[in-house]
Short mmCIF file of C-alpha atoms and ligand atoms in Angstrom, two decimals:
data_model
loop_
_atom_site.label_atom_id
_atom_site.label_comp_id
_atom_site.label_asym_id
_atom_site.label_seq_id
_atom_site.Cartn_x
_atom_site.Cartn_y
_atom_site.Cartn_z
CA UNK A 1 -0.17 0.01 -0.08
CA UNK A 2 1.04 3.65 -0.98
CA UNK A 3 2.25 6.00 1.81
CA UNK A 4 -0.33 8.68 0.56
CA UNK A 5 -3.27 6.14 1.69
CA UNK A 6 -1.83 5.34 4.19
CA UNK A 7 -1.92 8.56 5.35
CA UNK A 8 -5.30 8.83 4.85
CA UNK A 9 -6.24 6.35 7.24
CA UNK A 10 -7.24 9.08 9.94
CA UNK A 11 -5.65 8.28 13.85
CA UNK A 12 -3.08 5.25 12.67
CA UNK A 13 -0.72 5.58 15.41
CA UNK A 14 2.71 7.55 14.74
CA UNK A 15 5.10 5.25 14.17
CA UNK A 16 7.87 7.11 16.37
CA UNK A 17 5.41 6.46 19.48
CA UNK A 18 5.28 3.04 18.64
CA UNK A 19 9.63 3.62 17.94
CA UNK A 20 9.74 5.39 21.24
CA UNK A 21 7.34 2.43 22.87
CA UNK A 22 10.08 -0.05 21.60
CA UNK A 23 13.15 1.78 22.85
CA UNK A 24 11.53 2.35 26.33
CA UNK A 25 11.19 -1.38 26.11
CA UNK A 26 14.25 -2.64 24.99
CA UNK A 27 16.16 -0.39 27.69
CA UNK A 28 13.67 -0.91 30.88
CA UNK A 29 16.22 -1.81 33.24
CA UNK A 30 18.22 1.88 32.28
CA UNK A 31 17.04 5.60 32.58
CA UNK A 32 17.46 6.95 28.77
CA UNK A 33 17.72 10.79 28.26
CA UNK A 34 15.34 12.49 26.57
CA UNK A 35 17.52 14.07 24.49
CA UNK A 36 18.58 10.63 23.32
CA UNK A 37 15.01 9.79 22.96
CA UNK A 38 14.18 12.63 20.64
CA UNK A 39 17.46 12.23 18.79
CA UNK A 40 16.93 8.59 17.89
CA UNK A 41 12.90 8.55 16.87
CA UNK A 42 13.33 12.24 15.26
CA UNK A 43 11.08 14.57 17.36
CA UNK A 44 11.64 17.25 20.07
CA UNK A 45 12.11 16.16 23.71
CA UNK A 46 8.60 18.28 24.38
CA UNK A 47 6.77 15.88 22.02
CA UNK A 48 8.50 12.73 23.77
CA UNK A 49 7.23 14.41 27.46
CA UNK A 50 3.63 14.62 25.69
CA UNK A 51 4.01 11.07 23.96
CA UNK A 52 5.33 9.27 27.01
CA UNK A 53 1.97 11.34 28.96
CA UNK A 54 -0.50 9.94 26.30
CA UNK A 55 1.22 6.49 27.53
CA UNK A 56 0.67 6.86 30.97
CA UNK A 57 -2.59 7.89 30.10
CA UNK A 58 -3.38 3.87 28.93
CA UNK A 59 -1.47 2.65 32.02
CA UNK A 60 1.96 2.32 30.57
CA UNK A 61 3.99 2.87 33.55
CA UNK A 62 6.68 5.59 32.11
CA UNK A 63 9.32 6.75 34.97
CA UNK A 64 11.07 9.97 34.83
CA UNK A 65 10.54 13.43 33.33
CA UNK A 66 12.33 15.50 30.82
CA UNK A 67 14.96 16.37 32.88
CA UNK A 68 16.19 13.42 34.16
CA UNK A 69 15.48 11.17 31.10
CA UNK A 70 12.45 8.00 30.92
CA UNK A 71 12.28 4.60 32.34
CA UNK A 72 9.99 1.68 31.78
CA UNK A 73 9.51 -0.63 34.66
CA UNK A 74 8.12 -3.61 32.95
CA UNK A 75 7.67 -4.12 28.99
CA UNK A 76 3.77 -2.68 28.28
CA UNK A 77 1.09 -4.37 27.40
CA UNK A 78 0.51 -2.32 24.20
CA UNK A 79 -0.15 -4.02 20.85
CA UNK A 80 2.66 -1.91 19.35
CA UNK A 81 3.80 -2.97 15.92
CA UNK A 82 7.49 -3.16 16.60
CA UNK A 83 7.06 -5.16 19.59
CA UNK A 84 4.49 -8.11 17.73
CA UNK A 85 6.47 -8.12 14.32
CA UNK A 86 10.05 -9.78 15.00
CA UNK A 87 7.55 -11.90 16.75
CA UNK A 88 6.10 -12.97 13.46
CA UNK A 89 8.49 -13.11 11.04
CA UNK A 90 7.99 -16.58 10.01
CA UNK A 91 4.08 -15.42 9.06
CA UNK A 92 2.66 -13.51 6.50
CA UNK A 93 1.56 -10.61 9.29
CA UNK A 94 4.91 -9.05 10.58
CA UNK A 95 4.87 -6.67 7.33
CA UNK A 96 1.78 -4.70 7.56
CA UNK A 97 0.58 -4.40 11.07
CA UNK A 98 -1.85 -0.85 11.67
CA UNK A 99 -2.32 0.23 14.90
CA UNK A 100 -4.85 2.87 16.14
CA UNK A 101 -5.27 4.13 19.80
CA UNK A 102 -8.94 4.63 19.12
CA UNK A 103 -11.26 4.04 16.50
CA UNK A 104 -14.81 3.07 15.31
CA UNK A 105 -14.55 -0.90 14.10
CA UNK A 106 -10.99 -2.26 13.18
CA UNK A 107 -13.25 -4.56 10.94
CA UNK A 108 -13.87 -1.61 8.47
CA UNK A 109 -10.39 -0.63 8.42
CA UNK A 110 -9.76 -4.04 7.53
CA UNK A 111 -12.45 -3.79 4.91
CA UNK A 112 -10.59 -0.59 3.78
CA UNK A 113 -7.59 -2.06 3.24
CA UNK A 114 -8.82 -4.85 1.64
CA UNK A 115 -10.86 -2.40 -1.01
CA UNK A 116 -7.78 -0.58 -1.66
CA UNK A 117 -5.52 -3.52 -2.48
CA UNK A 118 -3.58 -3.62 0.68
CA UNK A 119 -1.96 -7.56 0.67
CA UNK A 120 -3.05 -10.67 2.15
CA UNK A 121 -1.78 -10.72 6.18
CA UNK A 122 -2.71 -7.28 7.21
CA UNK A 123 -3.36 -6.62 10.62
CA UNK A 124 -5.25 -3.99 12.21
CA UNK A 125 -5.48 -3.36 15.75
CA UNK A 126 -6.96 -1.18 18.14
CA UNK A 127 -6.51 -0.44 21.99
CA UNK A 128 -10.10 0.71 22.14
CA UNK A 129 -13.13 0.73 19.23
CA UNK A 130 -16.21 3.13 19.86
CA UNK A 131 -17.90 1.01 17.51
CA UNK A 132 -17.22 -2.17 17.83
CA UNK A 133 -19.46 -4.64 16.13
CA UNK A 134 -20.53 -8.38 16.87
CA UNK A 135 -22.44 -10.69 14.63
CA UNK A 136 -26.58 -9.67 13.84
CA UNK A 137 -26.14 -6.26 14.26
CA UNK A 138 -24.73 -6.36 17.78
CA UNK A 139 -22.43 -4.38 19.25
CA UNK A 140 -19.12 -5.30 20.71
CA UNK A 141 -18.03 -3.47 24.25
CA UNK A 142 -14.91 -2.63 23.32
CA UNK A 143 -13.00 -1.05 26.62
CA UNK A 144 -9.27 0.53 26.55
CA UNK A 145 -6.70 -1.45 26.36
CA UNK A 146 -8.41 -3.95 28.24
CA UNK A 147 -9.73 -6.53 25.33
CA UNK A 148 -7.90 -7.57 22.39
CA UNK A 149 -9.76 -5.79 19.05
CA UNK A 150 -7.22 -7.35 15.84
CA UNK A 151 -8.86 -7.84 12.06
CA UNK A 152 -7.20 -9.67 9.68
CA UNK A 153 -7.15 -9.19 6.53
CA UNK A 154 -7.28 -12.54 4.10
CA UNK A 155 -7.17 -13.04 0.14
CA UNK A 156 -7.74 -17.28 -0.43
CA UNK A 157 -8.44 -18.84 -2.90
CA UNK A 158 -12.11 -20.11 -1.96
CA UNK A 159 -15.42 -20.04 -2.99
CA UNK A 160 -17.54 -17.86 -1.28
CA UNK A 161 -19.55 -20.90 0.21
CA UNK A 162 -16.18 -21.79 2.22
CA UNK A 163 -15.84 -18.56 4.07
CA UNK A 164 -17.54 -19.81 7.16
CA UNK A 165 -14.59 -22.06 7.74
CA UNK A 166 -12.03 -19.06 8.26
CA UNK A 167 -14.59 -18.25 11.18
CA UNK A 168 -14.25 -21.81 12.34
CA UNK A 169 -10.18 -21.66 11.75
CA UNK A 170 -10.26 -18.37 13.65
CA UNK A 171 -11.72 -20.03 16.17
CA UNK A 172 -9.73 -22.66 16.49
CA UNK A 173 -6.81 -20.49 16.60
CA UNK A 174 -8.22 -18.19 19.85
CA UNK A 175 -8.99 -21.03 21.19
CA UNK A 176 -5.45 -22.62 21.59
CA UNK A 177 -4.01 -19.02 22.25
CA UNK A 178 -6.29 -18.64 25.52
CA UNK A 179 -6.26 -22.63 26.27
CA UNK A 180 -3.40 -22.19 28.61
CA UNK A 181 -4.26 -18.82 30.28
CA UNK A 182 -6.94 -20.56 32.06
CA UNK A 183 -7.39 -23.50 34.29
CA UNK A 184 -10.48 -24.58 32.73
CA UNK A 185 -10.96 -25.63 29.22
CA UNK A 186 -12.28 -23.15 26.94
CA UNK A 187 -14.95 -24.79 24.67
CA UNK A 188 -16.01 -23.07 20.93
CA UNK A 189 -20.12 -22.66 20.75
CA UNK A 190 -20.69 -23.29 16.99
CA UNK A 191 -19.74 -20.81 14.80
CA UNK A 192 -17.56 -18.58 17.11
CA UNK A 193 -18.00 -18.17 20.40
CA UNK A 194 -15.78 -18.91 22.89
CA UNK A 195 -16.50 -20.10 26.31
CA UNK A 196 -15.15 -20.89 29.46
CA UNK A 197 -18.00 -22.04 32.50
CA UNK A 198 -20.86 -21.27 29.79
CA UNK A 199 -19.72 -17.89 29.58
CA UNK A 200 -18.65 -15.67 25.94
CA UNK A 201 -15.13 -14.23 26.01
CA UNK A 202 -14.40 -13.65 22.61
CA UNK A 203 -16.27 -13.36 18.94
CA UNK A 204 -15.37 -13.38 15.32
CA UNK A 205 -16.69 -11.65 12.95
CA UNK A 206 -16.31 -12.70 9.54
CA UNK A 207 -16.65 -10.42 6.39
CA UNK A 208 -15.90 -10.19 2.80
CA UNK A 209 -16.32 -9.15 -0.47
CA UNK A 210 -17.02 -12.32 -2.96
CA UNK A 211 -18.37 -12.62 -6.41
CA UNK A 212 -20.43 -15.87 -7.07
CA UNK A 213 -17.33 -18.24 -7.50
CA UNK A 214 -14.42 -16.70 -5.67
CA UNK A 215 -13.59 -14.81 -2.47
CA UNK A 216 -12.03 -11.45 -3.16
CA UNK A 217 -10.87 -10.51 0.77
CA UNK A 218 -12.18 -11.67 3.73
CA UNK A 219 -11.45 -10.05 7.02
CA UNK A 220 -11.84 -12.25 9.93
CA UNK A 221 -12.33 -9.89 13.25
CA UNK A 222 -11.84 -11.40 16.19
CA UNK A 223 -12.15 -9.61 19.82
CA UNK A 224 -10.67 -11.00 23.41
CA UNK A 225 -12.28 -10.00 26.88
CA UNK A 226 -8.98 -10.08 28.34
CA UNK A 227 -8.29 -7.75 30.99
CA UNK A 228 -11.58 -6.44 31.99
CA UNK A 229 -12.25 -6.09 35.56
CA UNK A 230 -16.29 -6.18 34.93
CA UNK A 231 -18.47 -5.56 32.09
CA UNK A 232 -21.75 -4.20 31.41
CA UNK A 233 -24.41 -5.00 33.35
CA UNK A 234 -26.58 -6.16 30.21
CA UNK A 235 -24.11 -8.71 29.25
CA UNK A 236 -22.50 -9.43 32.40
CA UNK A 237 -24.66 -12.24 32.94
CA UNK A 238 -23.34 -14.57 29.63
CA UNK A 239 -20.14 -12.80 29.28
CA UNK A 240 -16.53 -12.71 30.76
CA UNK A 241 -13.13 -12.33 30.87
CA UNK A 242 -10.02 -13.65 31.21
CA UNK A 243 -9.27 -11.83 33.93
CA UNK A 244 -12.77 -12.15 35.84
CA UNK A 245 -11.71 -16.23 35.03
CA UNK A 246 -8.40 -16.71 36.52
CA UNK A 247 -8.52 -13.40 38.73
CA UNK A 248 -5.36 -12.03 37.53
CA UNK A 249 -4.22 -9.64 34.59
CA UNK A 250 -3.07 -11.59 31.53
CA UNK A 251 -0.35 -10.17 29.05
CA UNK A 252 -2.72 -8.79 26.04
CA UNK A 253 0.50 -9.39 23.52
CA UNK A 254 1.33 -12.37 24.25
CA UNK A 255 -1.91 -13.78 23.56
CA UNK A 256 -2.37 -12.11 20.23
CA UNK A 257 0.89 -13.53 18.94
CA UNK A 258 -0.28 -17.00 20.20
CA UNK A 259 -3.39 -16.22 18.44
CA UNK A 260 -1.54 -14.86 14.98
CA UNK A 261 0.92 -18.03 15.30
CA UNK A 262 -2.22 -20.58 15.48
CA UNK A 263 -4.18 -18.83 13.24
CA UNK A 264 -0.88 -18.80 10.52
CA UNK A 265 -0.71 -22.92 11.26
CA UNK A 266 -5.05 -23.75 10.38
CA UNK A 267 -5.36 -21.30 7.84
CA UNK A 268 -2.59 -23.05 5.80
CA UNK A 269 -3.59 -26.27 7.14
CA UNK A 270 -7.23 -25.63 5.43
CA UNK A 271 -5.65 -24.31 2.24
CA UNK A 272 -3.12 -27.50 2.06
CA UNK A 273 -5.36 -30.51 3.22
CA UNK A 274 -8.87 -29.05 2.62
CA UNK A 275 -11.46 -28.54 5.66
CA UNK A 276 -11.53 -32.13 6.92
CA UNK A 277 -9.03 -31.27 9.54
CA UNK A 278 -10.71 -28.19 10.45
CA UNK A 279 -13.57 -29.96 10.89
CA UNK A 280 -12.01 -32.98 13.28
CA UNK A 281 -10.11 -30.52 15.34
CA UNK A 282 -13.57 -28.37 15.87
CA UNK A 283 -14.84 -31.88 17.29
CA UNK A 284 -12.25 -32.34 19.58
CA UNK A 285 -12.28 -29.35 20.97
CA UNK A 286 -16.24 -28.14 20.82
CA UNK A 287 -18.71 -29.86 23.29
CA UNK A 288 -21.31 -28.16 20.79
CA UNK A 289 -20.21 -30.16 18.30
CA UNK A 290 -22.69 -33.24 18.41
CA UNK A 291 -25.52 -34.36 20.88
CA UNK A 292 -25.83 -31.18 22.70
CA UNK A 293 -29.68 -30.01 23.10
CA UNK A 294 -29.64 -26.62 21.44
CA UNK A 295 -32.14 -24.27 20.81
CA UNK A 296 -31.26 -22.79 17.37
CA UNK A 297 -32.79 -19.35 16.13
CA UNK A 298 -32.18 -18.10 12.56
CA UNK A 299 -33.68 -15.12 10.42
CA UNK A 300 -37.38 -17.08 9.93
CA UNK A 301 -37.77 -19.36 13.04
CA UNK A 302 -36.61 -20.70 16.40
CA UNK A 303 -36.10 -24.35 17.42
CA UNK A 304 -34.61 -27.12 19.55
CA UNK A 305 -33.06 -29.60 18.75
CA UNK A 306 -29.87 -31.83 18.83
CA UNK A 307 -26.34 -31.60 16.91
CA UNK A 308 -25.71 -33.95 14.70
CA UNK A 309 -21.97 -33.08 13.54
CA UNK A 310 -20.65 -30.36 10.87
CA UNK A 311 -20.52 -30.82 7.01
CA UNK A 312 -17.29 -30.35 5.41
CA UNK A 313 -18.72 -26.58 4.29
CA UNK A 314 -18.67 -25.32 8.18
CA UNK A 315 -22.89 -25.96 8.38
CA UNK A 316 -24.06 -27.51 11.87
CA UNK A 317 -26.64 -30.22 11.71
CA UNK A 318 -29.30 -30.07 14.26
CA UNK A 319 -31.68 -33.11 14.66
CA UNK A 320 -34.98 -32.02 15.46
CA UNK A 321 -37.24 -34.04 17.73
CA UNK A 322 -39.27 -35.26 15.08
CA UNK A 323 -35.82 -36.81 13.59
CA UNK A 324 -35.49 -34.71 10.61
CA UNK A 325 -31.61 -33.21 10.46
CA UNK A 326 -31.79 -29.46 9.29
CA UNK A 327 -28.44 -27.81 7.81
CA UNK A 328 -27.93 -24.45 10.13
CA UNK A 329 -25.95 -21.85 7.78
CA UNK A 330 -26.24 -19.60 10.14
CA UNK A 331 -27.83 -18.92 13.34
CA UNK A 332 -27.76 -18.29 17.24
CA UNK A 333 -27.03 -21.32 19.07
CA UNK A 334 -27.84 -21.68 23.03
CA UNK A 335 -27.70 -24.35 25.14
CA UNK A 336 -31.49 -25.56 25.85
C1 BTN B 401 -19.74 -11.94 17.75
O1 BTN B 401 -19.16 -12.42 18.91
O2 BTN B 401 -20.39 -11.06 17.88
C2 BTN B 401 -18.31 -11.63 17.12
C3 BTN B 401 -17.82 -10.40 17.96
C4 BTN B 401 -16.63 -10.13 16.98
C5 BTN B 401 -15.91 -8.47 17.41
C6 BTN B 401 -14.57 -8.14 16.69
S1 BTN B 401 -13.13 -6.87 18.25
C7 BTN B 401 -12.34 -6.81 16.59
C8 BTN B 401 -13.39 -6.77 15.25
N1 BTN B 401 -13.82 -5.26 14.90
C9 BTN B 401 -15.23 -5.18 15.16
O3 BTN B 401 -15.50 -4.27 14.81
N2 BTN B 401 -15.54 -6.59 15.44
C10 BTN B 401 -14.60 -7.68 15.67
#
């Protein structure tokens, strides 16, 4: 993507703030003078001070002041591109990471990038979303610096009918990324909800631009509730965060890196070996795959049945009580 278009993306984090964060993180044991920082990242000492204040407002523990220099107590949990890209060198994601402090929706930006011809593997990250979107027109609560709000631009050579498998691929990746953070095993509720103790902490919104026979580009948007210490009253009964489950904070940076590595692995497996291994893995890790009593709500009806596996297109099969097996292409699933 050329730099002119890049400049048009309002709110993109200044690469020099990213450089400031990296510099402080790499020198976390020493005090770095404001003059040295200013020189290295190419801004005035006043700007360094302003940006330090901005980072503090985001919870980054920067000690010191302009005359003494600055010092960071520990690697900050900001999803800064420079800190991420060096950990993803063997994936397609390291090259184009778009970071925002505040954005309406990372999916919107990623769709815009797709439209403008940005390459496969571009990542859009935000510390906060003001209009985070969920499935079926719902909102996704995206409080500042406590969750992971990530959209991935993909250009798979698949037909639109296979696109729902991308959601499964992303769900499996997110599941593996958080599994080691929790004592309880996370579950996947078809097609895209990650649950722990029956409550949702991660959702995936896949959107695409397609022609009848091929996908031009797809955006997989992943939201994970990580360090929220409370959730809005209207969702608190059905939603949770990793922190609420474990009682301590988790590193968003580490979870995101694992998420993208697993995503790369499952995505390549899907393109190379087709849907079978993805569906097989889903069967291993989701209690919703088979034999679960569920209520299905689609655009046209609501009914109770028992799950009966997935088709290779990712469609859920549900056996009605009269024995008829219904393919569910999209809809809400809850345990009945
Ligand atoms: C759902 O479960 O309804 C899907 C939620 C998806 C939320 C993510 S957060 C990053 C990306 N940007 C958005 O606006 N939505 C997705």
